[in-house]
PDB file of C-alpha atoms in Angstrom:
ATOM      1  CA  UNK A   1      45.119 -30.099 -33.003  1.00 36.00           C
ATOM      2  CA  UNK A   2      45.991 -28.864 -29.314  1.00 40.00           C
ATOM      3  CA  UNK A   3      48.662 -30.894 -27.570  1.00 44.00           C
ATOM      4  CA  UNK A   4      46.531 -32.032 -24.242  1.00 45.00           C
ATOM      5  CA  UNK A   5      49.211 -34.418 -22.907  1.00 42.00           C
ATOM      6  CA  UNK A   6      50.661 -31.843 -20.722  1.00 43.00           C
ATOM      7  CA  UNK A   7      47.457 -29.990 -19.692  1.00 49.00           C
ATOM      8  CA  UNK A   8      46.127 -32.541 -17.190  1.00 45.00           C
ATOM      9  CA  UNK A   9      47.699 -31.077 -13.842  1.00 45.00           C
ATOM     10  CA  UNK A  10      45.777 -30.883 -10.826  1.00 43.00           C
ATOM     11  CA  UNK A  11      43.395 -33.436  -9.002  1.00 47.00           C
ATOM     12  CA  UNK A  12      40.124 -34.200 -10.632  1.00 47.00           C
ATOM     13  CA  UNK A  13      37.231 -35.242  -8.455  1.00 51.00           C
ATOM     14  CA  UNK A  14      36.368 -38.426  -8.325  1.00 46.00           C
ATOM     15  CA  UNK A  15      32.716 -39.622  -8.669  1.00 49.00           C
ATOM     16  CA  UNK A  16      32.389 -39.842  -5.054  1.00 53.00           C
ATOM     17  CA  UNK A  17      33.358 -36.198  -4.468  1.00 81.00           C
ATOM     18  CA  UNK A  18      31.081 -32.912  -5.488  1.00 91.00           C
ATOM     19  CA  UNK A  19      31.750 -31.809  -9.151  1.00 96.00           C
ATOM     20  CA  UNK A  20      33.274 -28.155  -9.062  1.00 97.00           C
ATOM     21  CA  UNK A  21      31.816 -26.291 -11.590  1.00 98.00           C
ATOM     22  CA  UNK A  22      33.321 -22.634 -12.363  1.00 98.00           C
ATOM     23  CA  UNK A  23      30.538 -20.527 -13.965  1.00 98.00           C
ATOM     24  CA  UNK A  24      31.251 -17.435 -15.810  1.00 98.00           C
ATOM     25  CA  UNK A  25      28.504 -15.106 -17.298  1.00 96.00           C
ATOM     26  CA  UNK A  26      28.315 -11.343 -17.157  1.00 95.00           C
ATOM     27  CA  UNK A  27      24.471 -11.649 -16.858  1.00 95.00           C
ATOM     28  CA  UNK A  28      23.907 -11.391 -13.332  1.00 95.00           C
ATOM     29  CA  UNK A  29      20.632 -13.284 -13.251  1.00 95.00           C
ATOM     30  CA  UNK A  30      21.536 -15.895 -15.493  1.00 95.00           C
ATOM     31  CA  UNK A  31      24.482 -16.178 -13.004  1.00 96.00           C
ATOM     32  CA  UNK A  32      22.131 -16.249 -10.022  1.00 97.00           C
ATOM     33  CA  UNK A  33      19.414 -18.626 -11.255  1.00 97.00           C
ATOM     34  CA  UNK A  34      22.117 -21.403 -12.786  1.00 97.00           C
ATOM     35  CA  UNK A  35      24.390 -21.094  -9.868  1.00 97.00           C
ATOM     36  CA  UNK A  36      21.267 -21.920  -7.608  1.00 97.00           C
ATOM     37  CA  UNK A  37      19.992 -24.522  -9.715  1.00 97.00           C
ATOM     38  CA  UNK A  38      23.518 -26.376 -10.017  1.00 97.00           C
ATOM     39  CA  UNK A  39      23.958 -26.105  -6.471  1.00 97.00           C
ATOM     40  CA  UNK A  40      20.657 -27.553  -5.815  1.00 96.00           C
ATOM     41  CA  UNK A  41      21.642 -30.418  -8.030  1.00 96.00           C
ATOM     42  CA  UNK A  42      24.784 -31.128  -5.798  1.00 96.00           C
ATOM     43  CA  UNK A  43      27.427 -29.383  -7.719  1.00 97.00           C
ATOM     44  CA  UNK A  44      29.953 -26.998  -6.092  1.00 97.00           C
ATOM     45  CA  UNK A  45      29.414 -23.911  -8.346  1.00 98.00           C
ATOM     46  CA  UNK A  46      32.208 -20.855  -8.330  1.00 97.00           C
ATOM     47  CA  UNK A  47      30.386 -18.241  -9.987  1.00 98.00           C
ATOM     48  CA  UNK A  48      32.180 -14.893 -11.566  1.00 97.00           C
ATOM     49  CA  UNK A  49      30.542 -12.272 -13.300  1.00 97.00           C
ATOM     50  CA  UNK A  50      33.818 -10.824 -15.023  1.00 96.00           C
ATOM     51  CA  UNK A  51      35.792 -13.235 -17.218  1.00 96.00           C
ATOM     52  CA  UNK A  52      39.210 -11.927 -15.851  1.00 96.00           C
ATOM     53  CA  UNK A  53      38.066 -12.935 -12.457  1.00 97.00           C
ATOM     54  CA  UNK A  54      37.460 -16.290 -13.259  1.00 97.00           C
ATOM     55  CA  UNK A  55      40.818 -16.531 -15.273  1.00 97.00           C
ATOM     56  CA  UNK A  56      42.914 -15.237 -12.315  1.00 97.00           C
ATOM     57  CA  UNK A  57      41.248 -17.656  -9.994  1.00 97.00           C
ATOM     58  CA  UNK A  58      40.961 -20.512 -12.691  1.00 97.00           C
ATOM     59  CA  UNK A  59      43.753 -22.837 -10.945  1.00 94.00           C
ATOM     60  CA  UNK A  60      43.210 -22.254  -7.378  1.00 95.00           C
ATOM     61  CA  UNK A  61      39.611 -23.129  -8.116  1.00 94.00           C
ATOM     62  CA  UNK A  62      40.515 -26.220  -9.807  1.00 94.00           C
ATOM     63  CA  UNK A  63      37.201 -26.671 -11.450  1.00 97.00           C
ATOM     64  CA  UNK A  64      36.438 -29.697 -12.963  1.00 96.00           C
ATOM     65  CA  UNK A  65      34.302 -28.180 -15.323  1.00 97.00           C
ATOM     66  CA  UNK A  66      34.033 -24.793 -16.681  1.00 97.00           C
ATOM     67  CA  UNK A  67      30.600 -23.451 -18.035  1.00 97.00           C
ATOM     68  CA  UNK A  68      30.903 -19.909 -19.544  1.00 95.00           C
ATOM     69  CA  UNK A  69      28.767 -17.220 -21.740  1.00 94.00           C
ATOM     70  CA  UNK A  70      30.237 -16.663 -25.301  1.00 91.00           C
ATOM     71  CA  UNK A  71      29.303 -13.004 -25.420  1.00 90.00           C
ATOM     72  CA  UNK A  72      31.123 -10.908 -22.585  1.00 92.00           C
ATOM     73  CA  UNK A  73      32.388  -7.488 -22.227  1.00 91.00           C
ATOM     74  CA  UNK A  74      36.352  -7.158 -22.141  1.00 91.00           C
ATOM     75  CA  UNK A  75      36.798 -10.789 -22.951  1.00 92.00           C
ATOM     76  CA  UNK A  76      34.590 -13.241 -25.049  1.00 88.00           C
ATOM     77  CA  UNK A  77      34.396 -16.924 -24.489  1.00 89.00           C
ATOM     78  CA  UNK A  78      36.725 -17.819 -27.162  1.00 88.00           C
ATOM     79  CA  UNK A  79      39.646 -15.970 -25.890  1.00 91.00           C
ATOM     80  CA  UNK A  80      38.593 -16.782 -22.161  1.00 95.00           C
ATOM     81  CA  UNK A  81      38.101 -20.580 -23.133  1.00 93.00           C
ATOM     82  CA  UNK A  82      41.967 -20.554 -24.640  1.00 92.00           C
ATOM     83  CA  UNK A  83      43.546 -18.625 -22.017  1.00 95.00           C
ATOM     84  CA  UNK A  84      42.212 -20.950 -19.198  1.00 95.00           C
ATOM     85  CA  UNK A  85      43.093 -23.847 -21.314  1.00 92.00           C
ATOM     86  CA  UNK A  86      46.503 -22.587 -21.428  1.00 93.00           C
ATOM     87  CA  UNK A  87      46.911 -22.996 -17.845  1.00 94.00           C
ATOM     88  CA  UNK A  88      45.263 -26.297 -17.278  1.00 92.00           C
ATOM     89  CA  UNK A  89      43.003 -28.247 -19.382  1.00 90.00           C
ATOM     90  CA  UNK A  90      39.322 -28.745 -17.985  1.00 94.00           C
ATOM     91  CA  UNK A  91      36.498 -29.475 -20.451  1.00 95.00           C
ATOM     92  CA  UNK A  92      34.622 -26.059 -21.144  1.00 93.00           C
ATOM     93  CA  UNK A  93      30.758 -25.669 -22.250  1.00 95.00           C
ATOM     94  CA  UNK A  94      29.802 -22.543 -23.832  1.00 91.00           C
ATOM     95  CA  UNK A  95      26.372 -21.153 -23.487  1.00 93.00           C
ATOM     96  CA  UNK A  96      25.717 -18.599 -26.108  1.00 88.00           C
ATOM     97  CA  UNK A  97      22.451 -16.676 -27.562  1.00 87.00           C
ATOM     98  CA  UNK A  98      24.247 -17.036 -31.175  1.00 75.00           C
ATOM     99  CA  UNK A  99      23.165 -20.033 -32.856  1.00 72.00           C
ATOM    100  CA  UNK A 100      25.070 -18.979 -36.167  1.00 69.00           C
ATOM    101  CA  UNK A 101      28.261 -21.056 -37.391  1.00 67.00           C
ATOM    102  CA  UNK A 102      30.589 -18.570 -36.721  1.00 68.00           C
ATOM    103  CA  UNK A 103      29.967 -18.702 -32.838  1.00 67.00           C
ATOM    104  CA  UNK A 104      30.133 -22.364 -32.254  1.00 70.00           C
ATOM    105  CA  UNK A 105      33.294 -22.683 -35.068  1.00 77.00           C
ATOM    106  CA  UNK A 106      35.051 -20.197 -32.591  1.00 75.00           C
ATOM    107  CA  UNK A 107      34.279 -21.944 -29.446  1.00 74.00           C
ATOM    108  CA  UNK A 108      35.185 -25.250 -31.039  1.00 73.00           C
ATOM    109  CA  UNK A 109      38.531 -23.726 -32.412  1.00 78.00           C
ATOM    110  CA  UNK A 110      39.669 -22.557 -28.872  1.00 76.00           C
ATOM    111  CA  UNK A 111      39.190 -26.217 -27.633  1.00 76.00           C
ATOM    112  CA  UNK A 112      35.664 -25.881 -25.986  1.00 80.00           C
ATOM    113  CA  UNK A 113      33.748 -29.458 -25.725  1.00 81.00           C
ATOM    114  CA  UNK A 114      29.928 -28.459 -25.451  1.00 85.00           C
ATOM    115  CA  UNK A 115      28.051 -25.431 -27.058  1.00 86.00           C
ATOM    116  CA  UNK A 116      24.718 -24.906 -25.828  1.00 89.00           C
ATOM    117  CA  UNK A 117      22.158 -22.076 -26.955  1.00 89.00           C
ATOM    118  CA  UNK A 118      20.699 -19.767 -24.631  1.00 90.00           C
ATOM    119  CA  UNK A 119      18.073 -19.948 -22.665  1.00 92.00           C
ATOM    120  CA  UNK A 120      18.808 -22.887 -21.121  1.00 94.00           C
ATOM    121  CA  UNK A 121      18.016 -24.085 -17.325  1.00 94.00           C
ATOM    122  CA  UNK A 122      20.070 -25.873 -15.279  1.00 95.00           C
ATOM    123  CA  UNK A 123      18.129 -28.894 -15.612  1.00 95.00           C
ATOM    124  CA  UNK A 124      18.516 -28.729 -19.232  1.00 94.00           C
ATOM    125  CA  UNK A 125      22.444 -28.303 -18.446  1.00 96.00           C
ATOM    126  CA  UNK A 126      22.693 -31.405 -16.387  1.00 96.00           C
ATOM    127  CA  UNK A 127      22.763 -34.087 -19.270  1.00 96.00           C
ATOM    128  CA  UNK A 128      25.624 -31.805 -21.187  1.00 95.00           C
ATOM    129  CA  UNK A 129      27.598 -31.352 -18.048  1.00 97.00           C
ATOM    130  CA  UNK A 130      27.734 -35.401 -17.206  1.00 95.00           C
ATOM    131  CA  UNK A 131      28.214 -36.175 -21.112  1.00 94.00           C
ATOM    132  CA  UNK A 132      31.119 -33.561 -21.151  1.00 94.00           C
ATOM    133  CA  UNK A 133      32.464 -34.810 -17.837  1.00 95.00           C
ATOM    134  CA  UNK A 134      32.500 -38.598 -19.188  1.00 92.00           C
ATOM    135  CA  UNK A 135      33.930 -37.444 -22.383  1.00 90.00           C
ATOM    136  CA  UNK A 136      36.702 -35.641 -20.649  1.00 89.00           C
ATOM    137  CA  UNK A 137      37.528 -38.613 -18.284  1.00 89.00           C
ATOM    138  CA  UNK A 138      37.283 -40.971 -21.428  1.00 87.00           C
ATOM    139  CA  UNK A 139      40.204 -38.820 -22.633  1.00 83.00           C
ATOM    140  CA  UNK A 140      42.126 -38.512 -19.780  1.00 84.00           C
ATOM    141  CA  UNK A 141      42.271 -42.476 -19.732  1.00 84.00           C
ATOM    142  CA  UNK A 142      43.320 -42.920 -23.252  1.00 84.00           C
ATOM    143  CA  UNK A 143      46.214 -40.068 -22.585  1.00 81.00           C
ATOM    144  CA  UNK A 144      47.073 -41.761 -19.442  1.00 81.00           C
ATOM    145  CA  UNK A 145      47.073 -45.468 -21.042  1.00 81.00           C
ATOM    146  CA  UNK A 146      49.020 -44.096 -23.969  1.00 78.00           C
ATOM    147  CA  UNK A 147      51.895 -42.756 -22.033  1.00 83.00           C
ATOM    148  CA  UNK A 148      52.050 -46.155 -20.316  1.00 81.00           C
ATOM    149  CA  UNK A 149      52.040 -47.922 -23.751  1.00 78.00           C
ATOM    150  CA  UNK A 150      48.945 -49.887 -23.116  1.00 73.00           C
ATOM    151  CA  UNK A 151      47.008 -49.989 -26.471  1.00 71.00           C
ATOM    152  CA  UNK A 152      44.813 -52.687 -25.383  1.00 71.00           C
ATOM    153  CA  UNK A 153      40.984 -51.968 -26.094  1.00 69.00           C
ATOM    154  CA  UNK A 154      38.941 -51.734 -22.552  1.00 63.00           C
TER     155      UNK A 154
END
């Protein structure tokens, strides 16, 4: 199991602030449609068509959540997820046309929290985004409580 206790650097957006989402997909149409839909819902979206560009800007962007395509030229989603998570832990949702076991298993092994099969709209993504962020906040809270020795049940 991955040690997450040291990877939670950086400020996480509070509930009152706009949630920052890094969106990575080599399909320009998917990128444009999801960016527009998520932006309309109130998310601050930073879109990248190239995995390396997303990796290069990851820490500077400090997203609250990453949504990325699984199948991209040059670097697949599992490899990108591992590289992102090695820099700073943030929850990741993978979108893929693959529905077989090998796709989601690779994604989960890389540290991805949520795996969805395409096609998916921004409206369909919203519950997954909110659930993934909630799970992440709970995980951060548990780690913080463990560091302080607080083992009580909230």
